[in-house]
Coordinates of N, CA and C and ligand atoms in Angstrom, one line a residue:
M81 N 0.8 -1.2 0.0 CA 0.0 0.0 0.0 C 0.9 1.3 0.0
K82 N 0.4 2.3 -0.6 CA 1.2 3.5 -0.8 C 0.8 4.6 0.2
V83 N 1.8 5.2 0.8 CA 1.5 6.3 1.7 C 1.0 7.5 0.9
L84 N -0.1 8.1 1.3 CA -0.6 9.3 0.6 C -0.2 10.5 1.4
I85 N -0.4 10.5 2.7 CA 0.0 11.6 3.6 C 0.7 11.0 4.8
S86 N 1.9 11.5 5.0 CA 2.7 10.9 6.2 C 2.2 11.6 7.5
N87 N 2.5 10.9 8.6 CA 2.2 11.5 9.9 C 2.8 12.9 10.1
E88 N 4.1 13.0 9.6 CA 4.7 14.3 9.7 C 3.9 15.4 9.0
E89 N 3.4 15.1 7.8 CA 2.6 16.0 7.1 C 1.3 16.4 7.8
I90 N 0.7 15.3 8.5 CA -0.5 15.6 9.2 C -0.2 16.5 10.4
V91 N 0.9 16.3 11.1 CA 1.3 17.2 12.2 C 1.4 18.7 11.7
E92 N 2.0 18.8 10.5 CA 2.2 20.2 9.9 C 0.8 20.8 9.6
I93 N -0.1 20.0 9.0 CA -1.4 20.4 8.7 C -2.1 20.9 10.0
S94 N -2.0 20.1 11.0 CA -2.7 20.4 12.3 C -2.1 21.7 12.9
K95 N -0.8 21.9 12.8 CA -0.2 23.1 13.3 C -0.8 24.3 12.6
K96 N -0.9 24.3 11.3 CA -1.4 25.4 10.5 C -2.9 25.7 10.8
I97 N -3.7 24.6 10.8 CA -5.1 24.9 11.1 C -5.3 25.3 12.5
G98 N -4.6 24.7 13.5 CA -4.6 25.0 14.9 C -4.3 26.5 15.1
A99 N -3.3 27.0 14.4 CA -3.0 28.4 14.6 C -4.1 29.3 14.0
K100 N -4.7 28.9 12.9 CA -5.8 29.7 12.3 C -7.0 29.8 13.3
L101 N -7.3 28.6 13.8 CA -8.5 28.5 14.7 C -8.2 29.3 16.0
S102 N -7.0 29.3 16.5 CA -6.6 30.0 17.7 C -6.8 31.5 17.5
E103 N -6.4 32.0 16.3 CA -6.6 33.4 15.9 C -8.1 33.8 15.8
K104 N -8.8 32.9 15.0 CA -10.2 33.2 14.8 C -11.0 33.2 16.0
F105 N -10.7 32.4 17.0 CA -11.6 32.3 18.2 C -10.9 32.8 19.4
A106 N -9.9 33.7 19.2 CA -9.2 34.3 20.4 C -10.3 35.1 21.2
G107 N -10.2 34.9 22.5 CA -11.1 35.5 23.4 C -12.5 34.8 23.6
K108 N -12.7 33.7 22.8 CA -13.9 32.9 22.9 C -13.5 31.6 23.6
F109 N -14.5 30.8 23.8 CA -14.3 29.5 24.4 C -15.0 28.4 23.6
P110 N -14.4 28.1 22.4 CA -15.1 27.2 21.5 C -15.2 25.7 22.0
V111 N -16.1 25.0 21.5 CA -16.3 23.6 21.7 C -15.7 22.9 20.5
V112 N -14.7 22.1 20.6 CA -14.1 21.4 19.5 C -14.6 20.0 19.4
V113 N -15.5 19.7 18.5 CA -16.2 18.5 18.4 C -15.5 17.5 17.5
C114 N -15.3 16.3 18.0 CA -14.7 15.2 17.2 C -15.8 14.3 16.7
V115 N -15.8 14.1 15.4 CA -16.8 13.2 14.8 C -16.2 11.8 14.8
L116 N -16.7 11.0 15.7 CA -16.2 9.7 15.9 C -16.6 8.8 14.8
K117 N -15.9 7.7 14.5 CA -14.6 7.4 15.1 C -13.5 7.9 14.3
G118 N -13.7 8.1 13.0 CA -12.6 8.4 12.1 C -11.8 9.6 12.4
A119 N -12.4 10.7 13.0 CA -11.6 11.9 13.2 C -10.8 11.9 14.5
A120 N -11.0 10.8 15.3 CA -10.3 10.8 16.6 C -8.8 11.1 16.6
P121 N -8.0 10.5 15.8 CA -6.6 10.8 15.7 C -6.3 12.2 15.3
F122 N -7.0 12.7 14.3 CA -6.8 14.1 13.8 C -7.3 15.1 14.9
H123 N -8.4 14.9 15.5 CA -8.9 15.8 16.5 C -7.9 15.9 17.7
A124 N -7.3 14.7 18.1 CA -6.4 14.7 19.2 C -5.1 15.4 18.8
E125 N -4.7 15.3 17.5 CA -3.5 16.1 17.1 C -3.8 17.6 17.0
L126 N -4.9 17.9 16.4 CA -5.3 19.3 16.2 C -5.4 20.1 17.5
V127 N -6.1 19.5 18.5 CA -6.3 20.3 19.7 C -4.9 20.6 20.4
K128 N -3.9 19.8 20.1 CA -2.6 20.1 20.7 C -2.0 21.4 20.2
H129 N -2.5 21.9 19.0 CA -2.0 23.1 18.4 C -3.0 24.2 18.5
I130 N -4.0 24.1 19.3 CA -5.0 25.2 19.6 C -4.5 25.8 20.9
S131 N -4.1 27.1 20.8 CA -3.5 27.7 22.0 C -4.4 28.5 22.9
I132 N -5.7 28.5 22.6 CA -6.7 29.3 23.4 C -7.5 28.3 24.3
D133 N -8.2 28.8 25.2 CA -9.1 27.9 26.0 C -10.2 27.4 25.2
M134 N -10.4 26.1 25.3 CA -11.4 25.4 24.5 C -11.9 24.2 25.3
E135 N -13.0 23.6 24.8 CA -13.4 22.3 25.4 C -13.6 21.3 24.3
V136 N -13.5 20.0 24.7 CA -13.8 19.0 23.6 C -15.1 18.3 23.9
D137 N -15.7 17.8 22.8 CA -16.9 17.0 22.9 C -16.8 16.0 21.7
Y138 N -17.7 15.0 21.8 CA -17.7 13.9 20.8 C -19.1 13.6 20.3
I139 N -19.2 13.4 19.0 CA -20.5 13.0 18.4 C -20.2 11.8 17.5
Q140 N -21.2 10.9 17.3 CA -21.0 9.8 16.4 C -22.1 9.7 15.5
V141 N -21.8 9.7 14.2 CA -22.9 9.5 13.2 C -22.4 8.4 12.2
S142 N -23.3 7.8 11.5 CA -22.8 6.9 10.5 C -23.6 6.9 9.2
S143 N -22.8 6.8 8.1 CA -23.5 6.8 6.8 C -22.9 5.8 5.9
Y144 N -21.9 5.0 6.4 CA -21.1 4.1 5.5 C -21.3 2.7 5.9
I145 N -21.4 1.8 4.8 CA -21.3 0.4 5.0 C -20.3 -0.1 4.0
G146 N -19.2 -0.7 4.5 CA -18.1 -1.1 3.6 C -17.5 0.2 2.9
K147 N -17.4 0.2 1.6 CA -16.8 1.3 0.9 C -17.8 2.2 0.3
E148 N -19.1 2.0 0.5 CA -20.1 2.8 -0.1 C -20.9 3.6 1.0
S149 N -21.2 4.9 0.6 CA -22.0 5.7 1.5 C -23.5 5.3 1.3
T150 N -24.3 5.2 2.4 CA -25.7 4.8 2.2 C -26.5 6.0 1.9
G151 N -26.0 7.2 2.1 CA -26.7 8.5 1.9 C -27.7 8.8 3.0
V152 N -27.8 7.9 4.0 CA -28.7 8.1 5.2 C -27.8 8.2 6.4
I153 N -28.0 9.2 7.2 CA -27.2 9.4 8.4 C -27.9 8.9 9.7
T154 N -27.2 8.3 10.6 CA -27.8 7.9 11.9 C -27.0 8.5 13.0
F155 N -27.6 9.1 14.0 CA -26.9 9.7 15.1 C -26.7 8.6 16.1
K156 N -25.5 8.2 16.4 CA -25.3 7.1 17.3 C -24.9 7.6 18.7
K157 N -24.3 8.8 18.7 CA -23.9 9.4 20.0 C -24.0 10.9 19.8
D158 N -24.8 11.5 20.8 CA -25.0 13.0 20.7 C -24.0 13.7 21.5
L159 N -23.9 15.0 21.3 CA -23.0 15.9 22.2 C -23.5 15.9 23.6
E160 N -22.6 16.1 24.5 CA -22.9 16.3 25.9 C -23.1 17.8 26.2
V161 N -22.4 18.6 25.5 CA -22.4 20.1 25.7 C -23.7 20.7 25.1
D162 N -24.3 21.6 25.8 CA -25.4 22.4 25.2 C -24.7 23.5 24.4
I163 N -24.9 23.5 23.0 CA -24.1 24.4 22.2 C -24.9 25.7 21.9
T164 N -26.0 25.9 22.5 CA -26.7 27.2 22.3 C -25.8 28.3 22.6
G165 N -25.7 29.2 21.6 CA -24.8 30.4 21.8 C -23.3 30.2 21.8
R166 N -22.9 28.9 21.5 CA -21.5 28.6 21.6 C -20.9 28.6 20.2
D167 N -19.5 28.8 20.1 CA -18.8 28.7 18.9 C -18.4 27.2 18.8
V168 N -18.9 26.5 17.7 CA -18.7 25.1 17.6 C -17.8 24.8 16.4
I169 N -16.7 24.1 16.7 CA -15.8 23.6 15.6 C -15.9 22.1 15.5
I170 N -16.4 21.7 14.3 CA -16.6 20.3 14.0 C -15.4 19.7 13.3
V171 N -14.8 18.7 13.8 CA -13.6 18.1 13.2 C -14.0 16.8 12.6
E172 N -13.8 16.7 11.2 CA -14.1 15.5 10.5 C -12.8 14.9 9.9
D173 N -12.8 13.6 9.6 CA -11.7 13.0 8.9 C -11.6 13.3 7.4
I174 N -12.8 13.1 6.8 CA -12.9 13.3 5.3 C -14.3 13.7 4.9
V175 N -14.3 14.6 3.9 CA -15.6 15.0 3.4 C -15.7 14.3 2.0
D176 N -16.7 13.4 1.9 CA -16.8 12.6 0.7 C -18.0 13.0 -0.1
T177 N -19.2 12.3 0.1 CA -20.4 12.7 -0.6 C -21.0 14.0 -0.1
G178 N -20.6 14.3 1.2 CA -21.1 15.6 1.8 C -22.3 15.3 2.7
T179 N -22.7 14.1 2.7 CA -23.9 13.7 3.5 C -23.7 14.1 5.0
T180 N -22.6 13.7 5.6 CA -22.4 13.9 7.0 C -22.3 15.4 7.3
L181 N -21.5 16.1 6.6 CA -21.4 17.5 6.8 C -22.7 18.3 6.7
N182 N -23.4 17.9 5.6 CA -24.7 18.5 5.4 C -25.7 18.2 6.5
A183 N -25.8 17.0 6.9 CA -26.7 16.6 8.0 C -26.3 17.2 9.3
L184 N -25.0 17.3 9.6 CA -24.6 17.9 10.8 C -24.9 19.4 10.9
T185 N -24.7 20.0 9.7 CA -25.1 21.5 9.6 C -26.5 21.7 10.0
T186 N -27.4 20.9 9.3 CA -28.8 21.0 9.6 C -29.2 20.7 11.0
E187 N -28.7 19.6 11.5 CA -29.0 19.2 12.9 C -28.5 20.2 14.0
L188 N -27.2 20.5 13.8 CA -26.6 21.4 14.9 C -27.1 22.8 14.8
S189 N -27.5 23.3 13.6 CA -28.0 24.7 13.5 C -29.3 24.9 14.2
K190 N -30.1 23.8 14.4 CA -31.3 23.8 15.1 C -31.1 24.2 16.6
R191 N -29.9 24.0 17.1 CA -29.6 24.2 18.5 C -29.1 25.6 18.7
N192 N -29.2 26.5 17.7 CA -28.8 27.9 17.8 C -27.4 28.1 18.3
P193 N -26.3 27.5 17.7 CA -25.0 27.9 18.2 C -24.7 29.3 17.7
N194 N -23.6 29.9 18.3 CA -23.2 31.3 17.8 C -22.6 31.1 16.4
S195 N -21.8 30.0 16.2 CA -21.1 29.8 14.9 C -20.8 28.3 14.8
L196 N -20.8 27.8 13.6 CA -20.4 26.4 13.2 C -19.3 26.5 12.3
T197 N -18.2 25.9 12.6 CA -17.0 25.9 11.7 C -16.6 24.4 11.4
F198 N -16.4 24.1 10.2 CA -16.1 22.7 9.9 C -14.6 22.6 9.4
V199 N -13.9 21.6 10.0 CA -12.5 21.3 9.7 C -12.5 19.9 9.2
S200 N -11.8 19.6 8.1 CA -11.6 18.2 7.7 C -10.2 18.0 7.3
L201 N -9.7 16.8 7.7 CA -8.3 16.5 7.3 C -8.2 16.4 5.8
L202 N -9.2 15.7 5.3 CA -9.2 15.4 3.8 C -10.5 15.8 3.2
D203 N -10.4 16.0 1.9 CA -11.6 16.4 1.1 C -11.6 15.7 -0.3
K204 N -12.7 15.1 -0.6 CA -12.8 14.5 -2.0 C -13.9 15.2 -2.7
P205 N -13.7 16.4 -3.2 CA -14.8 17.2 -3.8 C -15.4 16.5 -5.0
S206 N -14.7 15.7 -5.7 CA -15.2 15.0 -7.0 C -16.3 14.0 -6.6
R207 N -16.5 13.7 -5.4 CA -17.5 12.7 -4.9 C -18.8 13.3 -4.4
R208 N -18.8 14.6 -4.4 CA -20.0 15.3 -3.7 C -21.3 14.9 -4.3
K209 N -22.3 14.6 -3.5 CA -23.7 14.4 -3.9 C -24.6 15.5 -3.4
M210 N -24.1 16.3 -2.5 CA -24.9 17.4 -2.0 C -23.9 18.6 -1.6
E211 N -24.5 19.7 -1.4 CA -23.8 20.9 -0.9 C -23.1 20.7 0.4
A212 N -21.8 20.8 0.4 CA -21.0 20.6 1.6 C -19.6 21.2 1.4
K213 N -19.2 22.1 2.3 CA -17.9 22.7 2.1 C -17.3 23.0 3.5
A214 N -16.2 22.3 3.8 CA -15.5 22.5 5.1 C -14.8 23.9 5.0
D215 N -14.7 24.6 6.2 CA -14.1 25.9 6.2 C -12.6 25.7 6.2
Y216 N -12.0 24.7 6.7 CA -10.6 24.4 6.7 C -10.4 22.9 6.3
V217 N -9.6 22.8 5.3 CA -9.3 21.4 4.7 C -7.8 21.2 4.8
G218 N -7.4 20.0 5.3 CA -5.9 19.7 5.3 C -5.4 19.5 4.0
K219 N -6.1 18.6 3.2 CA -5.6 18.2 1.9 C -6.8 17.8 1.0
T220 N -6.8 18.3 -0.2 CA -7.8 17.9 -1.2 C -7.2 16.7 -2.0
I221 N -8.0 15.6 -2.1 CA -7.5 14.4 -2.8 C -8.4 14.0 -3.9
D222 N -7.9 13.1 -4.8 CA -8.7 12.6 -5.9 C -9.7 11.6 -5.4
D223 N -10.5 11.0 -6.3 CA -11.4 10.0 -5.9 C -10.7 8.7 -5.6
L224 N -10.2 8.6 -4.4 CA -9.4 7.4 -4.0 C -10.0 6.9 -2.6
F225 N -10.0 5.6 -2.4 CA -10.4 5.2 -1.0 C -9.1 5.1 -0.2
V226 N -9.2 5.8 0.9 CA -8.0 5.9 1.8 C -8.2 5.3 3.2
I227 N -7.2 4.9 3.8 CA -7.3 4.2 5.1 C -6.1 4.7 6.0
G228 N -6.2 4.5 7.3 CA -5.1 4.9 8.2 C -5.4 6.2 8.9
F229 N -4.7 6.5 10.0 CA -4.9 7.7 10.8 C -6.4 7.9 11.0
G230 N -7.1 6.9 11.5 CA -8.5 7.0 11.9 C -9.4 6.5 10.8
L231 N -9.0 6.5 9.5 CA -9.8 6.1 8.4 C -9.8 4.6 8.3
D232 N -11.0 4.0 8.2 CA -11.1 2.6 8.2 C -11.7 2.0 6.9
L233 N -11.6 0.7 6.8 CA -12.4 -0.1 5.9 C -12.9 -1.2 6.8
D234 N -14.2 -1.2 7.0 CA -14.8 -2.2 7.9 C -14.1 -2.3 9.2
Q235 N -13.8 -1.1 9.8 CA -13.3 -1.0 11.1 C -11.8 -1.2 11.2
K236 N -11.2 -1.7 10.1 CA -9.7 -2.0 10.2 C -8.9 -0.8 9.7
Y237 N -7.6 -0.8 10.1 CA -6.6 0.2 9.6 C -6.6 1.5 10.3
R238 N -7.6 1.7 11.3 CA -7.6 3.1 11.9 C -6.3 3.3 12.7
N239 N -5.6 2.3 13.1 CA -4.4 2.4 13.9 C -3.2 2.8 13.1
L240 N -3.2 2.8 11.8 CA -2.0 3.1 11.1 C -1.7 4.6 11.3
K241 N -0.4 4.9 11.4 CA 0.0 6.3 11.7 C 0.0 7.3 10.5
D242 N 0.0 6.7 9.3 CA 0.0 7.5 8.1 C -1.3 7.2 7.3
V243 N -1.7 8.1 6.3 CA -2.8 7.8 5.5 C -2.3 7.1 4.2
Y244 N -3.0 6.0 3.9 CA -2.6 5.2 2.7 C -3.7 5.1 1.7
I245 N -3.3 4.9 0.4 CA -4.3 4.7 -0.6 C -4.6 3.2 -0.5
Y246 N -5.9 2.8 -0.4 CA -6.2 1.4 -0.3 C -6.2 0.8 -1.6
D247 N -5.5 -0.4 -1.8 CA -5.7 -1.2 -3.0 C -5.9 -2.6 -2.5
E248 N -6.7 -3.4 -3.3 CA -7.1 -4.7 -2.9 C -6.0 -5.7 -2.7
D249 N -4.8 -5.5 -3.4 CA -3.8 -6.5 -3.2 C -2.9 -6.2 -2.0
Ligands
IMP582 P1 -19.8 11.6 3.6 O1 -20.9 11.6 4.5 O2 -20.1 10.7 2.3 O3 -19.1 12.9 3.2 O4 -18.7 10.7 4.2 C1 -18.1 11.0 5.4 C2 -17.6 9.7 6.1 O5 -17.4 8.6 5.2 C3 -16.2 10.0 6.6 O6 -16.3 10.6 7.9 C4 -15.5 8.7 6.6 O7 -15.8 8.0 7.9 C5 -16.2 7.9 5.5 N1 -15.3 7.9 4.3 C6 -15.4 8.6 3.2 N2 -14.4 8.4 2.3 C7 -13.6 7.5 2.9 C8 -12.4 6.9 2.6 O8 -11.8 7.1 1.5 N3 -11.9 6.0 3.5 C9 -12.4 5.8 4.7 N4 -13.6 6.3 5.1 C10 -14.2 7.2 4.2

C-alpha cells in the first residue's frame, strides 16, 4: 500500500489549522467536536495546536457500509455540551459525498450555536452528492479510497499512523 499523507505532514497540517483557529476564536471558548470514530486521531493532534481555552466533545454518526455511502445518516452518540450560543468547531476525517457535513449542519444549526466551523483533514470534492464545504481542509485528494490515521475499511486500519491509498492486493 502506498502512503498518501505521512504522519509528519498531518502534524504540519494540524499546526497550520490550529494556529488559524486560535486566531479566529481568540477571546472565545469554542467547543471542538470530534466526529467519531474516524476523526479521533486528527482531533487529538489538532487540539494540541490550539493555544486558546477550549473544550472538547464527541459526536458519532454513521452513513457508511463497507466502501459505499448509504446516503442516510444515523446519530449514534450525541453531544454532551449544550451548544446554544457557543462557537462550535466540528472536526471530520474526510468529506466525501457531503452527507455527513450537510446533515450535521442541519441538525446542529437547530440548536442555535453562535457559529459552526467545519474542519476536515481530507476532502474528496469530486465525490460530492450534495452541498457541503468545510471551512478548513488539510488536503484535497482525488477519488481514492484511503485508510489509516483514523480512516477505516470495515473498522480495520484506523491504527496506522499515516494515510494510505487502499488497494485490494
Ligand atoms: P460523507 O458523509 O459521504 O461525506 O462521508 C463521510 C464519512 O465517510 C467520513 O467521515 C468517513 O468516515 C467515510 N469515508 C469517506 N471516504 C472514505 C475513505 O476514503 N476512507 C475511509 N472512510 C471514508
